[in-house]
Coordinates of C-alpha atoms and ligand atoms in Angstrom, one line a residue:
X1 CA 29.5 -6.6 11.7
X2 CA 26.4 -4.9 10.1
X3 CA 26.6 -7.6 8.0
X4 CA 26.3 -10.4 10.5
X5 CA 23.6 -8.5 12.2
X6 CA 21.3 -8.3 9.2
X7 CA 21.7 -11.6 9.1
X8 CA 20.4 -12.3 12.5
X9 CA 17.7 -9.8 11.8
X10 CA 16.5 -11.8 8.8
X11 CA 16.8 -15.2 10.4
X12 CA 15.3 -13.7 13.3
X13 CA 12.4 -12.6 10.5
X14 CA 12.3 -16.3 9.4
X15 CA 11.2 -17.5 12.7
X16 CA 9.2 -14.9 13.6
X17 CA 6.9 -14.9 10.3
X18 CA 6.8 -19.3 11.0
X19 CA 3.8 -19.0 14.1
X20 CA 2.2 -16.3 12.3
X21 CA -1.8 -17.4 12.8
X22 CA -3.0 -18.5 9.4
X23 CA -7.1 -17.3 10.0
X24 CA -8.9 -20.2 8.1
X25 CA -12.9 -19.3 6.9
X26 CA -15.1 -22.7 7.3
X27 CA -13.2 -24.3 4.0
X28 CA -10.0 -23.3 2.0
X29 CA -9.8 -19.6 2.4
X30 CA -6.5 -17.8 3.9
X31 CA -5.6 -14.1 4.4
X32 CA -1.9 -14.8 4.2
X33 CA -1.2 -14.2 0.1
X34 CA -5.0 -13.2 0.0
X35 CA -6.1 -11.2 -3.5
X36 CA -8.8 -8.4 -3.0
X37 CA -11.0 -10.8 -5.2
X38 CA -10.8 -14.0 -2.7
X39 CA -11.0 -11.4 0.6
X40 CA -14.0 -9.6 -0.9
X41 CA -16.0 -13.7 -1.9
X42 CA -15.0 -14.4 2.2
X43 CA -16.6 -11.0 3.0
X44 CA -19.4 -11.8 1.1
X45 CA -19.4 -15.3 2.3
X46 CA -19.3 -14.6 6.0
X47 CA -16.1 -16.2 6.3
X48 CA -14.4 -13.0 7.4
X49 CA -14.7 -9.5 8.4
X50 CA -12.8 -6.5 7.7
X51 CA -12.1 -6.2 11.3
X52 CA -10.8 -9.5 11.6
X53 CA -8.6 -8.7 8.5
X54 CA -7.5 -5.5 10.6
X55 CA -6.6 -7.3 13.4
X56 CA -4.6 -10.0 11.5
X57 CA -2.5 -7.4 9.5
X58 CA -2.2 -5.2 12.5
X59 CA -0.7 -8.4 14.1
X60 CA 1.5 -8.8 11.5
X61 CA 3.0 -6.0 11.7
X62 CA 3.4 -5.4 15.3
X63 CA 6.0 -9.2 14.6
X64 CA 7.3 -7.8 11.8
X65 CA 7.9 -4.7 11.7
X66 CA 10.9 -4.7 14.7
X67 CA 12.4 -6.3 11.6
X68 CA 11.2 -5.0 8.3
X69 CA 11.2 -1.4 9.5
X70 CA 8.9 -0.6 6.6
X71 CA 5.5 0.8 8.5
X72 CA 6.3 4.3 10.5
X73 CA 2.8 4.6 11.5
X74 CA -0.6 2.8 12.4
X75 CA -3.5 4.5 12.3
X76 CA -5.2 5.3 15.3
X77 CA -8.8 4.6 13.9
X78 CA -8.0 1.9 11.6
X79 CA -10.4 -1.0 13.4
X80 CA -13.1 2.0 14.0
X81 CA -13.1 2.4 9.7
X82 CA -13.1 -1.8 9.6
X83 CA -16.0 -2.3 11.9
X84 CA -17.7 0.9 10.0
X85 CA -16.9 -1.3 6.7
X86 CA -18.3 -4.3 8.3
X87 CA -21.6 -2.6 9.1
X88 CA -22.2 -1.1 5.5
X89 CA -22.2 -4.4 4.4
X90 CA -24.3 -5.8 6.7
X91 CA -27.3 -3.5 6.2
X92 CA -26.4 -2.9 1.9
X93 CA -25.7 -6.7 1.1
X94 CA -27.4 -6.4 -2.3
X95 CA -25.6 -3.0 -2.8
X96 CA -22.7 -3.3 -5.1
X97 CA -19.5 -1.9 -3.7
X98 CA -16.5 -1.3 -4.9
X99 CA -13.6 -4.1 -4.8
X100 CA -11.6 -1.8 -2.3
X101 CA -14.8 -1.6 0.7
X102 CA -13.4 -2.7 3.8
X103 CA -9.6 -3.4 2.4
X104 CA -6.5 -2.4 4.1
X105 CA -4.4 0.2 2.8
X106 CA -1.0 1.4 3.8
X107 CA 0.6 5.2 2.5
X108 CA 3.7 6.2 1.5
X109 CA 4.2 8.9 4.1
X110 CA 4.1 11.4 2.0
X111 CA 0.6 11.3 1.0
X112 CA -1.5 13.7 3.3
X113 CA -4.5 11.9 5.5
X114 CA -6.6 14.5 8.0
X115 CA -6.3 12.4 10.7
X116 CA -4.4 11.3 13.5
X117 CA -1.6 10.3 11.2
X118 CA 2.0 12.6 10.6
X119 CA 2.8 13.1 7.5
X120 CA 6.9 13.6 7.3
X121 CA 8.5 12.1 4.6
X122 CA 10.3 10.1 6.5
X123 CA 11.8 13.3 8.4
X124 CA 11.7 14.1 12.2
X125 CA 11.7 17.9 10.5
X126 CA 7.2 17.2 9.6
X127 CA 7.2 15.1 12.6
X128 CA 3.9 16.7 14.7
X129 CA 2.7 17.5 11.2
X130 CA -0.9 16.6 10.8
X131 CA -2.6 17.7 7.2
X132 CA -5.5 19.7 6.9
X133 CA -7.2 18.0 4.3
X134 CA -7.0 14.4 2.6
X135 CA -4.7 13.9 -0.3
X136 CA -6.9 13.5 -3.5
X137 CA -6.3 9.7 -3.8
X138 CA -7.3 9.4 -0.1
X139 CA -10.4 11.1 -0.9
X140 CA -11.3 8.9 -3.5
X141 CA -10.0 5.7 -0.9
X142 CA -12.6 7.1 2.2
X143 CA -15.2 7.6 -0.8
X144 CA -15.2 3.4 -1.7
X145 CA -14.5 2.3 2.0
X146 CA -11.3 1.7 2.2
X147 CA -9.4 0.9 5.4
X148 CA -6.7 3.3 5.6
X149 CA -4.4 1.3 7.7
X150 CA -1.2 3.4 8.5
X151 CA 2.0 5.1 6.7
X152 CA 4.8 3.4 5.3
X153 CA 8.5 4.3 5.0
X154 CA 10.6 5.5 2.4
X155 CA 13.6 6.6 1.3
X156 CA 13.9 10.1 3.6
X157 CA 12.6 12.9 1.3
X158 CA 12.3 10.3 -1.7
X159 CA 16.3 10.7 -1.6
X160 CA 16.4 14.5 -2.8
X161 CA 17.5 15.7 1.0
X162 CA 21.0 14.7 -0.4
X163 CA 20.9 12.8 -3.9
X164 CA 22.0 9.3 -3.8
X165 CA 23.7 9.8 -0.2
X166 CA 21.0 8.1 1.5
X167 CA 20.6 4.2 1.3
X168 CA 17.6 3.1 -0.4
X169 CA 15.0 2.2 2.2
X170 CA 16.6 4.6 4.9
X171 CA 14.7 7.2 6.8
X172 CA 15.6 9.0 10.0
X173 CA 11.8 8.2 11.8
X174 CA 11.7 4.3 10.2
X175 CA 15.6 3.5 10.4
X176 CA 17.2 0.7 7.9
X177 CA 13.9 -1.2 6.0
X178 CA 15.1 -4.5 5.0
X179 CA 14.1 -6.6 2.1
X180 CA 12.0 -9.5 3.2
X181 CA 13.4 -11.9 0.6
X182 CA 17.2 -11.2 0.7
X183 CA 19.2 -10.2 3.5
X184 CA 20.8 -7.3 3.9
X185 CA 19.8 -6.9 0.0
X186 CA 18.8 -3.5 -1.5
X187 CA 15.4 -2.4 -0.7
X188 CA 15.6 0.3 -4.0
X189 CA 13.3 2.9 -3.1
X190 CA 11.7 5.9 -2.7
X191 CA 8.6 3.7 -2.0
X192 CA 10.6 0.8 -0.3
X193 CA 7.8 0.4 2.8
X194 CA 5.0 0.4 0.6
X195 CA 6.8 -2.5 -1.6
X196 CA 8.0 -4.9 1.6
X197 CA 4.7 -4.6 3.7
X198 CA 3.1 -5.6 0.7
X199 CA 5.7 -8.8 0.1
X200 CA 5.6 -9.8 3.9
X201 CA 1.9 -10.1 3.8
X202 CA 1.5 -6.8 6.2
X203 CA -1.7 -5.7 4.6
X204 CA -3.5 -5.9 1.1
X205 CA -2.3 -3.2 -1.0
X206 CA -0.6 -0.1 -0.4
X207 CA 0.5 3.4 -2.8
X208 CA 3.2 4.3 -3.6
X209 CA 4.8 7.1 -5.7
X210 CA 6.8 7.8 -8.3
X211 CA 8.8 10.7 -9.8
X212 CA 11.7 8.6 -11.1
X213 CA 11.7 5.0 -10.5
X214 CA 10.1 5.1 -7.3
X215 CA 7.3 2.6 -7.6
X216 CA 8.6 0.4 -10.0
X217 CA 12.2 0.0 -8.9
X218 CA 11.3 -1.0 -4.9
X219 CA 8.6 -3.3 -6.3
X220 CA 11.2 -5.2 -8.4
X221 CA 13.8 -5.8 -5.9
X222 CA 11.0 -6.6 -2.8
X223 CA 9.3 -9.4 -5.6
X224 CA 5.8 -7.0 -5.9
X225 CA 3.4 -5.3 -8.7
X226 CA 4.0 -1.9 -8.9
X227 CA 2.0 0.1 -11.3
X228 CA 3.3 3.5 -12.3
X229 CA 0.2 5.3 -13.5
X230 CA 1.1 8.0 -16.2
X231 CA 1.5 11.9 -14.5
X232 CA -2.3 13.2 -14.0
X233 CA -3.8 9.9 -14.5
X234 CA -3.8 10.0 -9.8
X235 CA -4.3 13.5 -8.3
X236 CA -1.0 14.6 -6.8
X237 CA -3.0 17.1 -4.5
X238 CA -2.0 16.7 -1.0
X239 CA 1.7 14.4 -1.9
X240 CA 4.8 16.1 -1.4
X241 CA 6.1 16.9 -4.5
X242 CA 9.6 16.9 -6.5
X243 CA 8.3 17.6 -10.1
X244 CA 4.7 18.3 -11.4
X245 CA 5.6 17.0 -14.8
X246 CA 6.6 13.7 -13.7
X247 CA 5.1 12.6 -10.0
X248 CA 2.3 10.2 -9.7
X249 CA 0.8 8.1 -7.4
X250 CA 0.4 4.5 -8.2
X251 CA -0.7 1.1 -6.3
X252 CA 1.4 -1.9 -5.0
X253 CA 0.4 -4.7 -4.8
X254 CA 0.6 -8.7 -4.7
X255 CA -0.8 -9.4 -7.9
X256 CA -1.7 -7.6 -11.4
X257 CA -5.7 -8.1 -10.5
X258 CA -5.4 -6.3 -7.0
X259 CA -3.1 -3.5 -8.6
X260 CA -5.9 -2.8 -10.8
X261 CA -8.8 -2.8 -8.4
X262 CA -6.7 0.0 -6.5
X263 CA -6.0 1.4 -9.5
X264 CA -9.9 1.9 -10.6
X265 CA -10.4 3.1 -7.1
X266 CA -8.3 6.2 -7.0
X267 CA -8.1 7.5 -11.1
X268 CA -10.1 10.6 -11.8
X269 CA -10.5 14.0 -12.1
X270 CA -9.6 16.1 -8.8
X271 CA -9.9 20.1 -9.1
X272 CA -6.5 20.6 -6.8
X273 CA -5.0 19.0 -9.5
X274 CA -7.0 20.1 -12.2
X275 CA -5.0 20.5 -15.2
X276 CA -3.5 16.9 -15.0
X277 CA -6.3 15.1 -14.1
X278 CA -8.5 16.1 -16.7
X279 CA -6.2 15.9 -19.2
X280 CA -5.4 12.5 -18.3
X281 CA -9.1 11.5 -17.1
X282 CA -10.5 11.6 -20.9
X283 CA -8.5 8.2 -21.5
X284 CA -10.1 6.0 -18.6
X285 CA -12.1 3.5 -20.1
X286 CA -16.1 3.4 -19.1
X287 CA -16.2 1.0 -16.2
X288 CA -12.8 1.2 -15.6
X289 CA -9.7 -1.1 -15.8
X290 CA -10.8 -3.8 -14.5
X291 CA -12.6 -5.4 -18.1
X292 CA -9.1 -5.6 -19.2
X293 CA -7.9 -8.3 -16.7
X294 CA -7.0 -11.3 -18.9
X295 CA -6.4 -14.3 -16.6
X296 CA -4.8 -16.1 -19.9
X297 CA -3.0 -12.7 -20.9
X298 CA 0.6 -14.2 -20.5
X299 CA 0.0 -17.7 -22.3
X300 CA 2.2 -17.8 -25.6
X301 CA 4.0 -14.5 -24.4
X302 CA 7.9 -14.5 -24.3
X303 CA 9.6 -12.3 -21.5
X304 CA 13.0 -10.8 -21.4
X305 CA 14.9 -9.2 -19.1
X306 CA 17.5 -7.1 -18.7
Ligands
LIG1 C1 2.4 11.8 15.3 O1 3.6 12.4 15.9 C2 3.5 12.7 17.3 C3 4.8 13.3 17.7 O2 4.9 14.5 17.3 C4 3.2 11.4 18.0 O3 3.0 11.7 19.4 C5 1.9 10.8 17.5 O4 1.8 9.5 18.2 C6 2.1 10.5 16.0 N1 0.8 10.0 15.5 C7 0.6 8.7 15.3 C8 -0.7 8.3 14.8 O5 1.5 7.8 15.4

């Protein structure tokens, strides 16, 4: 039975994702499959606007989501930030900004935002809990421009409520997220949400976290980047924590390039998490990460899997 009925759900998914409105520019640009890169050119080419990229993912999500179950919360003042975004760049055009101004960003719900957002874990237990102050990564997000678009889901408590008892992808606030690609498939988790909204085109990039496989598990089985950023390397201040030897915050995303922009956008020092993050900021390079994209960087490389 559950298993005809995911099936539904995902063929159900198939149909609703075909009328999806493709926004065209003047020429060739899309949003659907859209890198940071090619949204930030249309931005700059009048082609598109933040807000209209609000509006398209919100969209998005309000057809998907029935489904996908992977986004537990929009935020409130989302289009407010967008049209803010929009303005800065219509009175600094000649300012540079940083790749992240006026792009979308879901959270894992676990990472604190002081606004009109919960943030539970997954758990009706925090529900009605709003945080006093920003995580340290969504400091660094507000600082740039970003969009902060909503909360995802995750595996309840990143799984530790009761160890391996709760499917991958589950939360009591979310229900069942499903894997866009394979029905009824495992989502892996904890950061299961932040990996399918990504996949189904629900907005540009989101975070993730990662004590033990978090980020890079969901992000393999839901066909994403995931970037696990070595402990300290992402302030932890303000995420609900399991180990402060080993959890880190880390982007996912559609491709290596947009990964990277995030990346750049929330690495650094952060007093509330002082120790780690200035251990770990001596090793950013000057100008960041982003000198290190190789376009080329795969040609004559062998993979292998296991
Ligand atoms: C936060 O949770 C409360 C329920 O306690 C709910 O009424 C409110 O809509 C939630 N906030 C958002 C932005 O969804």
């Amino acid at each position: 039975m559950f298993t005809n009925l995911s099936h539904l759900l995902f063929l159900q998914s198939i149909i609703l994702l075909a009328p999806i409105i493709t926004v065209k520019g003047q020429d060739d640009f899309t949003i659907e499959e859209a890198t940071i890169e090619s949204i930030q050119r249309a931005f700059d080419e009048n082609k598109l606007t933040s807000l209209q990229l609000v509006d398209f993912y919100l969209h998005r999500i309000e057809n998907l989501n029935p489904v996908l179950r992977c986004v537990l919360e929009i935020n409130p003042d989302a289009r407010v930030q967008a049209e803010e975004a929009d303005r800065e760049r219509r009175i600094n055009s000649h300012h540079g900004r940083s790749f992240m101004h006026g792009i979308p960003v879901l959270l894992k719900d676990s990472i604190d935002t002081n606004d009109k957002m919960n943030t539970t874990a997954g758990s009706y237990a925090l529900l009605g809990s709003v945080a006093g102050r920003d995580a340290g990564v969504v400091e660094k997000l507000r600082k740039v421009g970003a969009v902060i678009l909503g909360k995802t889901s995750l595996t309840e408590w990143y799984s530790f409520r009761a160890l391996f008892k709760i499917p991958n992808g589950w939360c009591a606030r979310g229900g069942q997220a499903q894997n866009p690609y394979v029905a009824g498939g495992d989502t892996c988790g904890s950061s299961s949400g932040s990996a399918i909204s990504v996949a189904a085109n629900m907005v540009s990039v989101s975070l993730g976290s990662e004590t033990h496989g978090s980020i890079i598990c969901p992000a393999d089985y839901n066909s994403v980047v995931g970037f696990k950023p070595t402990a300290g390397l992402t302030s932890r201040a303000g995420v609900i924590p399991i180990s402060s030897r080993q959890d880190t915050i880390g982007p996912m995303a559609r491709s290596v390039a947009d990964a990277v922009h995030l990346l750049d956008a929330i690495v650094g020092f952060d007093p509330r998490d002082g120790e780690a993050t200035s251990e770990a900021a001596r090793f950013i390079p000057d100008g960041g990460y982003k000198p290190f994209l190789n376009e080329h960087g795969i040609i004559g490389k062998r993979l292998g899997g296991c």
